[in-house]
């Protein structure tokens, strides 16, 4: 993770899960890839005690509506909160990552659960009244709001907190 070459190679082989795993290619991958993260938001690498690899990263979004500072995101977070949800805004998915970290949630599980909710919304199995808002693929603000609501088990976040399998089953798509 971390280079356009690696992500680009991934794109050619079709293993960058997108739109709730319905596609293996994300057209806007360069907007959320590791090189862009390094260019825009990386402050420094972070290693576990005595580890020479330092795969962690300390990042900061310096301004705008998604301002914040924290650890991550890493590759799995970028796909789950980014391409799996159709979100191509690196600042937004980084903010969602910070929220998950602060509220003790796994970013991969959170992202794929929101992606499942987005697909359910797209298919008409979830409506705005149930969700409390529209939730189409690519909705960066919706991604952030649903992360926060899940961590607080507020509104529709109570359903998201049960995970993608239970969510899909509850709303008519156990498959």
Short mmCIF file of N, CA and C in Angstrom, two decimals:
data_model
loop_
_atom_site.label_atom_id
_atom_site.label_comp_id
_atom_site.label_asym_id
_atom_site.label_seq_id
_atom_site.Cartn_x
_atom_site.Cartn_y
_atom_site.Cartn_z
N UNK A 1 0.84 -1.19 0.00
CA UNK A 1 0.00 0.00 0.00
C UNK A 1 0.87 1.24 0.00
N UNK A 2 0.43 2.23 -0.68
CA UNK A 2 1.15 3.48 -0.58
C UNK A 2 1.69 4.01 -1.89
N UNK A 3 1.63 3.23 -2.96
CA UNK A 3 2.13 3.75 -4.22
C UNK A 3 1.08 3.61 -5.30
N UNK A 4 1.12 4.54 -6.24
CA UNK A 4 0.19 4.48 -7.36
C UNK A 4 0.47 3.24 -8.19
N UNK A 5 1.73 2.82 -8.25
CA UNK A 5 2.07 1.64 -9.02
C UNK A 5 1.37 0.42 -8.45
N UNK A 6 1.45 0.26 -7.13
CA UNK A 6 0.80 -0.90 -6.50
C UNK A 6 -0.71 -0.81 -6.67
N UNK A 7 -1.28 0.35 -6.44
CA UNK A 7 -2.72 0.49 -6.58
C UNK A 7 -3.11 0.35 -8.03
N UNK A 8 -2.30 0.94 -8.94
CA UNK A 8 -2.57 0.83 -10.36
C UNK A 8 -2.54 -0.62 -10.82
N UNK A 9 -1.57 -1.37 -10.32
CA UNK A 9 -1.49 -2.79 -10.67
C UNK A 9 -2.71 -3.52 -10.14
N UNK A 10 -3.15 -3.15 -8.94
CA UNK A 10 -4.36 -3.73 -8.38
C UNK A 10 -5.54 -3.46 -9.29
N UNK A 11 -5.63 -2.25 -9.81
CA UNK A 11 -6.73 -1.90 -10.70
C UNK A 11 -6.75 -2.77 -11.94
N UNK A 12 -5.61 -3.06 -12.49
CA UNK A 12 -5.54 -3.86 -13.70
C UNK A 12 -6.01 -5.29 -13.45
N UNK A 13 -5.78 -5.81 -12.26
CA UNK A 13 -6.20 -7.17 -11.96
C UNK A 13 -7.59 -7.20 -11.33
N UNK A 14 -8.15 -6.03 -11.00
CA UNK A 14 -9.51 -5.98 -10.51
C UNK A 14 -9.71 -6.42 -9.09
N UNK A 15 -8.85 -5.96 -8.18
CA UNK A 15 -9.02 -6.34 -6.78
C UNK A 15 -9.01 -5.13 -5.86
N UNK A 16 -9.74 -4.10 -6.25
CA UNK A 16 -9.94 -2.94 -5.37
C UNK A 16 -11.45 -2.84 -5.18
N UNK A 17 -11.98 -3.54 -4.17
CA UNK A 17 -13.44 -3.66 -4.01
C UNK A 17 -14.15 -2.32 -4.04
N UNK A 18 -15.19 -2.23 -4.85
CA UNK A 18 -15.91 -0.99 -5.05
C UNK A 18 -17.41 -1.23 -5.07
N UNK A 19 -18.15 -0.23 -4.59
CA UNK A 19 -19.62 -0.26 -4.64
C UNK A 19 -20.17 -1.55 -4.03
N UNK A 20 -19.86 -1.75 -2.78
CA UNK A 20 -20.27 -2.94 -2.02
C UNK A 20 -19.83 -4.23 -2.71
N UNK A 21 -18.61 -4.24 -3.18
CA UNK A 21 -17.98 -5.41 -3.79
C UNK A 21 -18.63 -5.83 -5.10
N UNK A 22 -19.42 -4.98 -5.72
CA UNK A 22 -20.03 -5.32 -7.00
C UNK A 22 -19.05 -5.09 -8.14
N UNK A 23 -18.02 -4.33 -7.90
CA UNK A 23 -16.99 -4.08 -8.90
C UNK A 23 -15.61 -4.27 -8.28
N UNK A 24 -14.65 -4.57 -9.11
CA UNK A 24 -13.28 -4.73 -8.65
C UNK A 24 -12.39 -3.58 -9.06
N UNK A 25 -12.97 -2.58 -9.70
CA UNK A 25 -12.23 -1.41 -10.17
C UNK A 25 -12.94 -0.16 -9.69
N UNK A 26 -12.17 0.81 -9.23
CA UNK A 26 -12.72 2.10 -8.81
C UNK A 26 -12.08 3.16 -9.69
N UNK A 27 -12.86 3.76 -10.53
CA UNK A 27 -12.35 4.72 -11.51
C UNK A 27 -11.57 5.87 -10.88
N UNK A 28 -11.95 6.28 -9.69
CA UNK A 28 -11.33 7.43 -9.02
C UNK A 28 -10.25 7.01 -8.03
N UNK A 29 -9.65 5.85 -8.23
CA UNK A 29 -8.69 5.30 -7.28
C UNK A 29 -7.53 6.24 -6.98
N UNK A 30 -7.10 7.01 -7.96
CA UNK A 30 -5.96 7.89 -7.72
C UNK A 30 -6.27 8.98 -6.69
N UNK A 31 -7.54 9.35 -6.56
CA UNK A 31 -7.93 10.38 -5.59
C UNK A 31 -7.79 9.90 -4.15
N UNK A 32 -7.84 8.57 -3.95
CA UNK A 32 -7.82 8.04 -2.59
C UNK A 32 -6.63 7.12 -2.33
N UNK A 33 -5.73 6.99 -3.27
CA UNK A 33 -4.60 6.09 -3.15
C UNK A 33 -3.54 6.56 -2.17
N UNK A 34 -2.61 5.69 -1.91
CA UNK A 34 -1.54 5.95 -0.95
C UNK A 34 -0.66 7.14 -1.30
N UNK A 35 -0.37 7.32 -2.59
CA UNK A 35 0.45 8.47 -2.96
C UNK A 35 -0.25 9.77 -2.63
N UNK A 36 -1.54 9.84 -2.88
CA UNK A 36 -2.29 11.06 -2.57
C UNK A 36 -2.32 11.30 -1.07
N UNK A 37 -2.51 10.24 -0.29
CA UNK A 37 -2.49 10.37 1.17
C UNK A 37 -1.13 10.92 1.63
N UNK A 38 -0.06 10.37 1.08
CA UNK A 38 1.28 10.82 1.45
C UNK A 38 1.49 12.28 1.07
N UNK A 39 1.08 12.66 -0.12
CA UNK A 39 1.24 14.04 -0.60
C UNK A 39 0.46 15.05 0.24
N UNK A 40 -0.77 14.68 0.61
CA UNK A 40 -1.66 15.67 1.21
C UNK A 40 -1.71 15.65 2.73
N UNK A 41 -1.69 14.47 3.34
CA UNK A 41 -2.04 14.39 4.76
C UNK A 41 -1.05 13.69 5.67
N UNK A 42 -0.06 13.00 5.15
CA UNK A 42 0.86 12.25 6.01
C UNK A 42 1.75 13.20 6.80
N UNK A 43 1.76 13.04 8.13
CA UNK A 43 2.69 13.79 8.98
C UNK A 43 3.95 12.98 9.23
N UNK A 44 3.77 11.70 9.59
CA UNK A 44 4.92 10.83 9.83
C UNK A 44 4.45 9.38 9.91
N UNK A 45 5.36 8.44 9.63
CA UNK A 45 5.04 7.03 9.84
C UNK A 45 5.08 6.72 11.33
N UNK A 46 4.39 5.67 11.73
CA UNK A 46 4.38 5.28 13.14
C UNK A 46 4.60 3.77 13.21
N UNK A 47 5.50 3.37 14.10
CA UNK A 47 5.82 1.95 14.27
C UNK A 47 5.41 1.48 15.66
N UNK A 48 5.08 0.23 15.74
CA UNK A 48 4.90 -0.39 17.05
C UNK A 48 6.28 -0.49 17.71
N UNK A 49 6.31 -0.71 18.99
CA UNK A 49 7.58 -0.77 19.72
C UNK A 49 8.53 -1.75 19.06
N UNK A 50 9.73 -1.30 18.76
CA UNK A 50 10.83 -2.09 18.19
C UNK A 50 10.56 -2.63 16.78
N UNK A 51 9.56 -2.12 16.09
CA UNK A 51 9.27 -2.60 14.75
C UNK A 51 10.00 -1.74 13.71
N UNK A 52 10.74 -2.35 12.82
CA UNK A 52 11.47 -1.58 11.81
C UNK A 52 10.62 -1.18 10.60
N UNK A 53 9.42 -1.70 10.49
CA UNK A 53 8.62 -1.48 9.29
C UNK A 53 7.83 -0.18 9.33
N UNK A 54 7.26 0.16 10.44
CA UNK A 54 6.49 1.40 10.61
C UNK A 54 5.37 1.53 9.59
N UNK A 55 4.47 0.56 9.59
CA UNK A 55 3.38 0.59 8.61
C UNK A 55 2.25 1.53 9.02
N UNK A 56 2.23 1.96 10.27
CA UNK A 56 1.21 2.92 10.70
C UNK A 56 1.54 4.31 10.18
N UNK A 57 0.56 5.19 10.24
CA UNK A 57 0.80 6.56 9.78
C UNK A 57 0.01 7.54 10.64
N UNK A 58 0.62 8.66 10.90
CA UNK A 58 -0.05 9.77 11.57
C UNK A 58 -0.39 10.76 10.47
N UNK A 59 -1.65 11.15 10.41
CA UNK A 59 -2.11 12.04 9.35
C UNK A 59 -2.89 13.20 9.93
N UNK A 60 -3.06 14.22 9.11
CA UNK A 60 -3.89 15.36 9.50
C UNK A 60 -4.52 15.95 8.25
N UNK A 61 -5.81 16.22 8.35
CA UNK A 61 -6.53 16.99 7.35
C UNK A 61 -6.55 18.40 7.94
N UNK A 62 -5.78 19.34 7.39
CA UNK A 62 -5.53 20.61 8.05
C UNK A 62 -6.70 21.59 8.09
N UNK A 63 -7.64 21.48 7.17
CA UNK A 63 -8.72 22.46 7.14
C UNK A 63 -9.93 21.91 6.41
N UNK A 64 -10.96 22.70 6.38
CA UNK A 64 -12.18 22.30 5.69
C UNK A 64 -13.13 21.53 6.59
N UNK A 65 -14.21 21.05 6.00
CA UNK A 65 -15.24 20.39 6.81
C UNK A 65 -14.79 19.05 7.41
N UNK A 66 -13.70 18.49 6.90
CA UNK A 66 -13.24 17.18 7.38
C UNK A 66 -11.94 17.30 8.17
N UNK A 67 -11.69 18.46 8.70
CA UNK A 67 -10.46 18.72 9.46
C UNK A 67 -10.34 17.73 10.62
N UNK A 68 -9.09 17.31 10.87
CA UNK A 68 -8.84 16.41 11.99
C UNK A 68 -7.42 15.89 11.94
N UNK A 69 -7.06 15.15 12.97
CA UNK A 69 -5.73 14.56 13.08
C UNK A 69 -5.85 13.22 13.78
N UNK A 70 -5.06 12.25 13.34
CA UNK A 70 -5.09 10.94 13.98
C UNK A 70 -4.22 9.94 13.25
N UNK A 71 -4.51 8.67 13.49
CA UNK A 71 -3.77 7.60 12.83
C UNK A 71 -4.58 7.07 11.66
N UNK A 72 -3.86 6.67 10.63
CA UNK A 72 -4.50 6.08 9.45
C UNK A 72 -4.95 7.15 8.48
N UNK A 73 -5.61 6.73 7.44
CA UNK A 73 -6.10 5.39 7.13
C UNK A 73 -5.05 4.52 6.45
N UNK A 74 -5.28 3.22 6.52
CA UNK A 74 -4.45 2.25 5.83
C UNK A 74 -5.25 1.69 4.66
N UNK A 75 -4.64 0.82 3.87
CA UNK A 75 -5.27 0.32 2.65
C UNK A 75 -6.69 -0.21 2.88
N UNK A 76 -6.86 -1.07 3.86
CA UNK A 76 -8.16 -1.68 4.09
C UNK A 76 -9.23 -0.63 4.41
N UNK A 77 -8.83 0.40 5.13
CA UNK A 77 -9.74 1.49 5.46
C UNK A 77 -10.09 2.29 4.21
N UNK A 78 -9.10 2.52 3.35
CA UNK A 78 -9.33 3.27 2.12
C UNK A 78 -10.34 2.54 1.25
N UNK A 79 -10.24 1.22 1.13
CA UNK A 79 -11.23 0.52 0.31
C UNK A 79 -12.58 0.46 1.00
N UNK A 80 -12.61 0.19 2.31
CA UNK A 80 -13.91 -0.01 2.95
C UNK A 80 -14.70 1.29 3.13
N UNK A 81 -14.04 2.34 3.55
CA UNK A 81 -14.73 3.63 3.72
C UNK A 81 -14.71 4.45 2.44
N UNK A 82 -13.86 4.06 1.49
CA UNK A 82 -13.73 4.78 0.23
C UNK A 82 -14.43 4.08 -0.91
N UNK A 83 -13.69 3.24 -1.63
CA UNK A 83 -14.22 2.64 -2.85
C UNK A 83 -15.43 1.75 -2.62
N UNK A 84 -15.49 1.00 -1.53
CA UNK A 84 -16.67 0.15 -1.27
C UNK A 84 -17.93 0.99 -1.13
N UNK A 85 -17.76 2.22 -0.66
CA UNK A 85 -18.90 3.14 -0.51
C UNK A 85 -19.00 4.12 -1.68
N UNK A 86 -18.11 3.99 -2.66
CA UNK A 86 -18.12 4.89 -3.80
C UNK A 86 -17.65 6.29 -3.46
N UNK A 87 -16.97 6.46 -2.33
CA UNK A 87 -16.51 7.78 -1.88
C UNK A 87 -15.10 8.01 -2.40
N UNK A 88 -14.93 9.10 -3.16
CA UNK A 88 -13.63 9.41 -3.72
C UNK A 88 -12.98 10.64 -3.08
N UNK A 89 -13.48 11.03 -1.93
CA UNK A 89 -12.95 12.19 -1.20
C UNK A 89 -12.05 11.69 -0.08
N UNK A 90 -10.74 11.82 -0.27
CA UNK A 90 -9.78 11.31 0.70
C UNK A 90 -9.91 11.98 2.07
N UNK A 91 -10.17 13.28 2.09
CA UNK A 91 -10.35 13.98 3.37
C UNK A 91 -11.54 13.42 4.12
N UNK A 92 -12.63 13.14 3.42
CA UNK A 92 -13.84 12.62 4.07
C UNK A 92 -13.62 11.22 4.62
N UNK A 93 -13.00 10.35 3.84
CA UNK A 93 -12.81 9.00 4.35
C UNK A 93 -11.77 8.98 5.46
N UNK A 94 -10.83 9.92 5.44
CA UNK A 94 -9.88 10.04 6.54
C UNK A 94 -10.60 10.49 7.81
N UNK A 95 -11.52 11.43 7.68
CA UNK A 95 -12.32 11.88 8.83
C UNK A 95 -13.16 10.72 9.37
N UNK A 96 -13.78 9.95 8.48
CA UNK A 96 -14.55 8.78 8.92
C UNK A 96 -13.65 7.80 9.66
N UNK A 97 -12.42 7.63 9.19
CA UNK A 97 -11.44 6.79 9.86
C UNK A 97 -11.17 7.30 11.27
N UNK A 98 -10.96 8.60 11.42
CA UNK A 98 -10.71 9.18 12.75
C UNK A 98 -11.90 8.91 13.68
N UNK A 99 -13.11 9.09 13.17
CA UNK A 99 -14.31 8.86 13.99
C UNK A 99 -14.35 7.41 14.46
N UNK A 100 -14.10 6.48 13.54
CA UNK A 100 -14.08 5.07 13.93
C UNK A 100 -13.02 4.81 15.00
N UNK A 101 -11.84 5.36 14.82
CA UNK A 101 -10.78 5.19 15.82
C UNK A 101 -11.20 5.74 17.18
N UNK A 102 -11.77 6.94 17.18
CA UNK A 102 -12.18 7.59 18.43
C UNK A 102 -13.29 6.83 19.14
N UNK A 103 -14.18 6.20 18.37
CA UNK A 103 -15.32 5.52 18.97
C UNK A 103 -15.11 4.00 19.11
N UNK A 104 -13.89 3.54 18.81
CA UNK A 104 -13.55 2.13 19.02
C UNK A 104 -14.17 1.17 18.03
N UNK A 105 -14.34 1.61 16.79
CA UNK A 105 -14.96 0.76 15.77
C UNK A 105 -13.93 0.32 14.74
N UNK A 106 -14.08 -0.88 14.25
CA UNK A 106 -13.24 -1.40 13.19
C UNK A 106 -13.63 -0.72 11.87
N UNK A 107 -12.67 -0.10 11.20
CA UNK A 107 -12.98 0.65 9.99
C UNK A 107 -13.43 -0.25 8.84
N UNK A 108 -12.90 -1.45 8.76
CA UNK A 108 -13.29 -2.35 7.68
C UNK A 108 -14.75 -2.76 7.84
N UNK A 109 -15.11 -3.23 9.03
CA UNK A 109 -16.50 -3.62 9.28
C UNK A 109 -17.45 -2.45 9.09
N UNK A 110 -17.05 -1.28 9.57
CA UNK A 110 -17.91 -0.10 9.44
C UNK A 110 -18.12 0.24 7.97
N UNK A 111 -17.05 0.31 7.21
CA UNK A 111 -17.17 0.68 5.80
C UNK A 111 -18.02 -0.28 5.00
N UNK A 112 -17.79 -1.58 5.16
CA UNK A 112 -18.57 -2.53 4.37
C UNK A 112 -20.03 -2.58 4.82
N UNK A 113 -20.30 -2.27 6.07
CA UNK A 113 -21.69 -2.21 6.53
C UNK A 113 -22.39 -1.00 5.94
N UNK A 114 -21.71 0.13 5.89
CA UNK A 114 -22.30 1.32 5.26
C UNK A 114 -22.48 1.06 3.76
N UNK A 115 -21.52 0.38 3.14
CA UNK A 115 -21.66 0.05 1.71
C UNK A 115 -22.90 -0.82 1.49
N UNK A 116 -23.15 -1.77 2.39
CA UNK A 116 -24.36 -2.61 2.27
C UNK A 116 -25.61 -1.75 2.40
N UNK A 117 -25.60 -0.80 3.34
CA UNK A 117 -26.75 0.10 3.50
C UNK A 117 -26.94 0.96 2.25
N UNK A 118 -25.85 1.39 1.65
CA UNK A 118 -25.95 2.18 0.42
C UNK A 118 -26.58 1.37 -0.71
N UNK A 119 -26.20 0.09 -0.80
CA UNK A 119 -26.81 -0.75 -1.83
C UNK A 119 -28.29 -1.00 -1.52
N UNK A 120 -28.63 -1.24 -0.28
CA UNK A 120 -30.03 -1.41 0.10
C UNK A 120 -30.84 -0.16 -0.24
N UNK A 121 -30.26 1.01 -0.02
CA UNK A 121 -30.91 2.27 -0.37
C UNK A 121 -31.09 2.37 -1.88
N UNK A 122 -30.04 2.04 -2.61
CA UNK A 122 -30.09 2.08 -4.08
C UNK A 122 -31.18 1.16 -4.63
N UNK A 123 -31.36 0.01 -4.01
CA UNK A 123 -32.35 -0.96 -4.47
C UNK A 123 -33.76 -0.68 -3.94
N UNK A 124 -33.90 0.38 -3.15
CA UNK A 124 -35.21 0.74 -2.63
C UNK A 124 -35.65 -0.05 -1.42
N UNK A 125 -34.75 -0.80 -0.81
CA UNK A 125 -35.08 -1.58 0.38
C UNK A 125 -34.91 -0.78 1.67
N UNK A 126 -34.24 0.34 1.58
CA UNK A 126 -34.13 1.31 2.67
C UNK A 126 -34.54 2.66 2.10
N UNK A 127 -35.30 3.41 2.87
CA UNK A 127 -35.72 4.73 2.39
C UNK A 127 -35.18 5.83 3.30
N UNK A 128 -35.35 7.05 2.85
CA UNK A 128 -34.82 8.21 3.59
C UNK A 128 -35.44 8.32 4.98
N UNK A 129 -36.69 7.96 5.10
CA UNK A 129 -37.36 8.03 6.41
C UNK A 129 -36.69 7.08 7.40
N UNK A 130 -36.40 5.86 6.96
CA UNK A 130 -35.75 4.87 7.82
C UNK A 130 -34.32 5.28 8.15
N UNK A 131 -33.61 5.75 7.14
CA UNK A 131 -32.21 6.14 7.31
C UNK A 131 -32.03 7.47 8.01
N UNK A 132 -33.02 8.34 7.88
CA UNK A 132 -32.91 9.69 8.42
C UNK A 132 -32.28 10.65 7.42
N UNK A 133 -31.99 10.17 6.21
CA UNK A 133 -31.36 10.97 5.15
C UNK A 133 -31.23 10.08 3.92
N UNK A 134 -30.98 10.66 2.76
CA UNK A 134 -30.61 9.83 1.61
C UNK A 134 -29.23 9.23 1.86
N UNK A 135 -28.93 8.10 1.25
CA UNK A 135 -27.62 7.47 1.44
C UNK A 135 -27.16 6.79 0.15
N UNK A 136 -26.92 7.57 -0.89
CA UNK A 136 -26.44 6.97 -2.15
C UNK A 136 -24.94 6.67 -2.09
N UNK A 137 -24.48 5.80 -2.97
CA UNK A 137 -23.05 5.59 -3.10
C UNK A 137 -22.39 6.93 -3.42
N UNK A 138 -21.23 7.16 -2.85
CA UNK A 138 -20.48 8.38 -3.09
C UNK A 138 -20.79 9.51 -2.12
N UNK A 139 -21.71 9.30 -1.20
CA UNK A 139 -22.12 10.34 -0.26
C UNK A 139 -21.13 10.45 0.91
N UNK A 140 -20.17 11.35 0.76
CA UNK A 140 -19.12 11.52 1.77
C UNK A 140 -19.69 11.97 3.11
N UNK A 141 -20.60 12.93 3.09
CA UNK A 141 -21.18 13.41 4.35
C UNK A 141 -22.02 12.32 5.01
N UNK A 142 -22.73 11.54 4.21
CA UNK A 142 -23.51 10.42 4.75
C UNK A 142 -22.62 9.39 5.40
N UNK A 143 -21.46 9.12 4.78
CA UNK A 143 -20.49 8.18 5.34
C UNK A 143 -20.09 8.62 6.75
N UNK A 144 -19.73 9.88 6.87
CA UNK A 144 -19.29 10.41 8.17
C UNK A 144 -20.42 10.38 9.19
N UNK A 145 -21.59 10.80 8.77
CA UNK A 145 -22.74 10.81 9.69
C UNK A 145 -23.06 9.39 10.17
N UNK A 146 -23.03 8.41 9.27
CA UNK A 146 -23.36 7.04 9.67
C UNK A 146 -22.29 6.44 10.57
N UNK A 147 -21.03 6.81 10.37
CA UNK A 147 -19.98 6.35 11.30
C UNK A 147 -20.26 6.88 12.70
N UNK A 148 -20.54 8.16 12.78
CA UNK A 148 -20.81 8.77 14.09
C UNK A 148 -22.06 8.16 14.73
N UNK A 149 -23.13 8.03 13.97
CA UNK A 149 -24.37 7.47 14.51
C UNK A 149 -24.20 6.02 14.97
N UNK A 150 -23.37 5.27 14.25
CA UNK A 150 -23.14 3.88 14.65
C UNK A 150 -22.40 3.82 15.98
N UNK A 151 -21.35 4.61 16.10
CA UNK A 151 -20.58 4.63 17.34
C UNK A 151 -21.40 5.03 18.55
N UNK A 152 -22.39 5.88 18.32
CA UNK A 152 -23.26 6.35 19.40
C UNK A 152 -24.55 5.55 19.49
N UNK A 153 -24.74 4.60 18.56
CA UNK A 153 -25.97 3.81 18.44
C UNK A 153 -27.19 4.73 18.44
N UNK A 154 -27.09 5.72 17.59
CA UNK A 154 -28.12 6.76 17.47
C UNK A 154 -28.86 6.60 16.15
N UNK A 155 -30.17 6.65 16.17
CA UNK A 155 -30.95 6.55 14.95
C UNK A 155 -30.65 5.28 14.20
N UNK A 156 -30.43 5.41 12.88
CA UNK A 156 -30.15 4.23 12.05
C UNK A 156 -28.83 3.57 12.43
N UNK A 157 -27.97 4.27 13.13
CA UNK A 157 -26.71 3.70 13.59
C UNK A 157 -26.90 2.46 14.45
N UNK A 158 -28.04 2.39 15.12
CA UNK A 158 -28.36 1.19 15.92
C UNK A 158 -28.40 -0.05 15.01
N UNK A 159 -28.97 0.09 13.82
CA UNK A 159 -29.02 -1.03 12.86
C UNK A 159 -27.64 -1.31 12.27
N UNK A 160 -26.91 -0.26 11.93
CA UNK A 160 -25.57 -0.44 11.37
C UNK A 160 -24.64 -1.14 12.36
N UNK A 161 -24.83 -0.90 13.63
CA UNK A 161 -23.97 -1.49 14.66
C UNK A 161 -24.06 -3.01 14.69
N UNK A 162 -25.10 -3.58 14.10
CA UNK A 162 -25.25 -5.04 14.08
C UNK A 162 -24.42 -5.69 12.98
N UNK A 163 -23.83 -4.90 12.08
CA UNK A 163 -23.00 -5.45 11.01
C UNK A 163 -23.76 -5.69 9.72
N UNK A 164 -23.03 -5.93 8.66
CA UNK A 164 -23.62 -6.02 7.33
C UNK A 164 -24.54 -7.23 7.15
N UNK A 165 -24.19 -8.38 7.69
CA UNK A 165 -25.02 -9.57 7.52
C UNK A 165 -26.39 -9.38 8.16
N UNK A 166 -26.41 -8.95 9.41
CA UNK A 166 -27.69 -8.74 10.10
C UNK A 166 -28.48 -7.59 9.48
N UNK A 167 -27.77 -6.54 9.08
CA UNK A 167 -28.43 -5.41 8.44
C UNK A 167 -29.13 -5.86 7.15
N UNK A 168 -28.41 -6.57 6.30
CA UNK A 168 -28.98 -7.03 5.04
C UNK A 168 -30.16 -7.96 5.27
N UNK A 169 -30.04 -8.86 6.24
CA UNK A 169 -31.15 -9.77 6.55
C UNK A 169 -32.37 -9.03 7.08
N UNK A 170 -32.14 -8.05 7.94
CA UNK A 170 -33.24 -7.28 8.53
C UNK A 170 -34.03 -6.51 7.47
N UNK A 171 -33.35 -6.11 6.39
CA UNK A 171 -34.01 -5.30 5.36
C UNK A 171 -34.21 -6.06 4.05
N UNK A 172 -34.39 -7.37 4.16
CA UNK A 172 -34.86 -8.16 3.03
C UNK A 172 -33.84 -8.74 2.07
N UNK A 173 -32.56 -8.66 2.38
CA UNK A 173 -31.55 -9.22 1.49
C UNK A 173 -30.53 -10.05 2.27
N UNK A 174 -30.95 -11.17 2.85
CA UNK A 174 -30.01 -11.98 3.62
C UNK A 174 -28.88 -12.56 2.78
N UNK A 175 -29.07 -12.56 1.48
CA UNK A 175 -28.03 -13.09 0.57
C UNK A 175 -26.95 -12.05 0.35
#
